[in-house]
Amino acid sequence: PAQPSREPIHITIIGSATGIDMVIKILHRLGFAEARAWSKPQIDPNTGRPMRVLTKWLRH
């Protein structure tokens, strides 16, 4: 049987550090992703605002 292919999906949150942390905690409580799975804070090159990125792997 053919192996399922995997595709990386990158989810980015851009905003204030406080807002980003709140969204990450909410998504963690909903079971979407562990809080530690997100990248360390970075600066979005387009806006100059803080951002964090999560990579989820989809099988299809």
JSON list of C-alpha atoms in Angstrom, two decimals:
[
{"chain": "A", "resi": 1, "resn": "PRO", "atom": "CA", "xyz": [0.00, 0.00, 0.00]},
{"chain": "A", "resi": 2, "resn": "ALA", "atom": "CA", "xyz": [1.08, 3.54, -0.73]},
{"chain": "A", "resi": 3, "resn": "GLN", "atom": "CA", "xyz": [2.38, 5.55, 2.19]},
{"chain": "A", "resi": 4, "resn": "PRO", "atom": "CA", "xyz": [0.31, 8.60, 3.07]},
{"chain": "A", "resi": 5, "resn": "SER", "atom": "CA", "xyz": [2.01, 11.82, 2.07]},
{"chain": "A", "resi": 6, "resn": "ARG", "atom": "CA", "xyz": [2.76, 14.44, 4.68]},
{"chain": "A", "resi": 7, "resn": "GLU", "atom": "CA", "xyz": [2.46, 18.16, 4.14]},
{"chain": "A", "resi": 8, "resn": "PRO", "atom": "CA", "xyz": [3.76, 20.84, 6.51]},
{"chain": "A", "resi": 9, "resn": "ILE", "atom": "CA", "xyz": [1.26, 23.59, 7.28]},
{"chain": "A", "resi": 10, "resn": "HIS", "atom": "CA", "xyz": [2.64, 26.73, 8.93]},
{"chain": "A", "resi": 11, "resn": "ILE", "atom": "CA", "xyz": [0.34, 28.70, 11.21]},
{"chain": "A", "resi": 12, "resn": "THR", "atom": "CA", "xyz": [1.50, 32.20, 12.11]},
{"chain": "A", "resi": 13, "resn": "ILE", "atom": "CA", "xyz": [0.24, 34.48, 14.87]},
{"chain": "A", "resi": 14, "resn": "ILE", "atom": "CA", "xyz": [1.22, 38.14, 14.61]},
{"chain": "A", "resi": 15, "resn": "GLY", "atom": "CA", "xyz": [0.36, 40.72, 17.27]},
{"chain": "A", "resi": 16, "resn": "SER", "atom": "CA", "xyz": [1.38, 41.90, 20.69]},
{"chain": "A", "resi": 17, "resn": "ALA", "atom": "CA", "xyz": [3.38, 39.49, 22.84]},
{"chain": "A", "resi": 18, "resn": "THR", "atom": "CA", "xyz": [0.48, 39.36, 25.31]},
{"chain": "A", "resi": 19, "resn": "GLY", "atom": "CA", "xyz": [-2.08, 38.68, 22.58]},
{"chain": "A", "resi": 20, "resn": "ILE", "atom": "CA", "xyz": [0.05, 35.96, 21.03]},
{"chain": "A", "resi": 21, "resn": "ASP", "atom": "CA", "xyz": [0.49, 34.23, 24.40]},
{"chain": "A", "resi": 22, "resn": "MET", "atom": "CA", "xyz": [-3.27, 34.37, 25.03]},
{"chain": "A", "resi": 23, "resn": "VAL", "atom": "CA", "xyz": [-4.07, 32.77, 21.66]},
{"chain": "A", "resi": 24, "resn": "ILE", "atom": "CA", "xyz": [-1.46, 30.04, 22.17]},
{"chain": "A", "resi": 25, "resn": "LYS", "atom": "CA", "xyz": [-2.93, 29.23, 25.61]},
{"chain": "A", "resi": 26, "resn": "ILE", "atom": "CA", "xyz": [-6.47, 29.11, 24.17]},
{"chain": "A", "resi": 27, "resn": "LEU", "atom": "CA", "xyz": [-5.38, 26.81, 21.33]},
{"chain": "A", "resi": 28, "resn": "HIS", "atom": "CA", "xyz": [-3.58, 24.59, 23.86]},
{"chain": "A", "resi": 29, "resn": "ARG", "atom": "CA", "xyz": [-6.72, 24.32, 26.03]},
{"chain": "A", "resi": 30, "resn": "LEU", "atom": "CA", "xyz": [-8.70, 23.38, 22.93]},
{"chain": "A", "resi": 31, "resn": "GLY", "atom": "CA", "xyz": [-6.21, 20.58, 22.20]},
{"chain": "A", "resi": 32, "resn": "PHE", "atom": "CA", "xyz": [-4.95, 22.13, 18.98]},
{"chain": "A", "resi": 33, "resn": "ALA", "atom": "CA", "xyz": [-1.25, 22.28, 19.86]},
{"chain": "A", "resi": 34, "resn": "GLU", "atom": "CA", "xyz": [1.08, 22.13, 22.83]},
{"chain": "A", "resi": 35, "resn": "ALA", "atom": "CA", "xyz": [2.23, 25.60, 23.86]},
{"chain": "A", "resi": 36, "resn": "ARG", "atom": "CA", "xyz": [5.87, 24.50, 23.57]},
{"chain": "A", "resi": 37, "resn": "ALA", "atom": "CA", "xyz": [5.33, 23.46, 19.93]},
{"chain": "A", "resi": 38, "resn": "TRP", "atom": "CA", "xyz": [5.29, 27.10, 18.81]},
{"chain": "A", "resi": 39, "resn": "SER", "atom": "CA", "xyz": [8.49, 28.85, 17.75]},
{"chain": "A", "resi": 40, "resn": "LYS", "atom": "CA", "xyz": [10.25, 31.29, 19.99]},
{"chain": "A", "resi": 41, "resn": "PRO", "atom": "CA", "xyz": [9.10, 34.88, 19.48]},
{"chain": "A", "resi": 42, "resn": "GLN", "atom": "CA", "xyz": [10.43, 36.42, 16.28]},
{"chain": "A", "resi": 43, "resn": "ILE", "atom": "CA", "xyz": [9.87, 39.72, 14.49]},
{"chain": "A", "resi": 44, "resn": "ASP", "atom": "CA", "xyz": [7.66, 39.61, 11.40]},
{"chain": "A", "resi": 45, "resn": "PRO", "atom": "CA", "xyz": [9.77, 41.11, 8.59]},
{"chain": "A", "resi": 46, "resn": "ASN", "atom": "CA", "xyz": [6.71, 42.67, 6.92]},
{"chain": "A", "resi": 47, "resn": "THR", "atom": "CA", "xyz": [5.16, 44.43, 9.91]},
{"chain": "A", "resi": 48, "resn": "GLY", "atom": "CA", "xyz": [7.95, 44.60, 12.49]},
{"chain": "A", "resi": 49, "resn": "ARG", "atom": "CA", "xyz": [5.56, 43.08, 15.05]},
{"chain": "A", "resi": 50, "resn": "PRO", "atom": "CA", "xyz": [6.14, 40.00, 17.21]},
{"chain": "A", "resi": 51, "resn": "MET", "atom": "CA", "xyz": [5.13, 36.65, 15.73]},
{"chain": "A", "resi": 52, "resn": "ARG", "atom": "CA", "xyz": [5.27, 32.95, 16.53]},
{"chain": "A", "resi": 53, "resn": "VAL", "atom": "CA", "xyz": [4.94, 30.06, 14.10]},
{"chain": "A", "resi": 54, "resn": "LEU", "atom": "CA", "xyz": [3.59, 26.53, 14.48]},
{"chain": "A", "resi": 55, "resn": "THR", "atom": "CA", "xyz": [4.17, 23.73, 11.98]},
{"chain": "A", "resi": 56, "resn": "LYS", "atom": "CA", "xyz": [1.45, 21.07, 11.84]},
{"chain": "A", "resi": 57, "resn": "TRP", "atom": "CA", "xyz": [1.96, 18.00, 9.66]},
{"chain": "A", "resi": 58, "resn": "LEU", "atom": "CA", "xyz": [-1.06, 16.84, 7.68]},
{"chain": "A", "resi": 59, "resn": "ARG", "atom": "CA", "xyz": [-1.37, 13.34, 6.29]},
{"chain": "A", "resi": 60, "resn": "HIS", "atom": "CA", "xyz": [-3.33, 12.83, 3.09]}
]
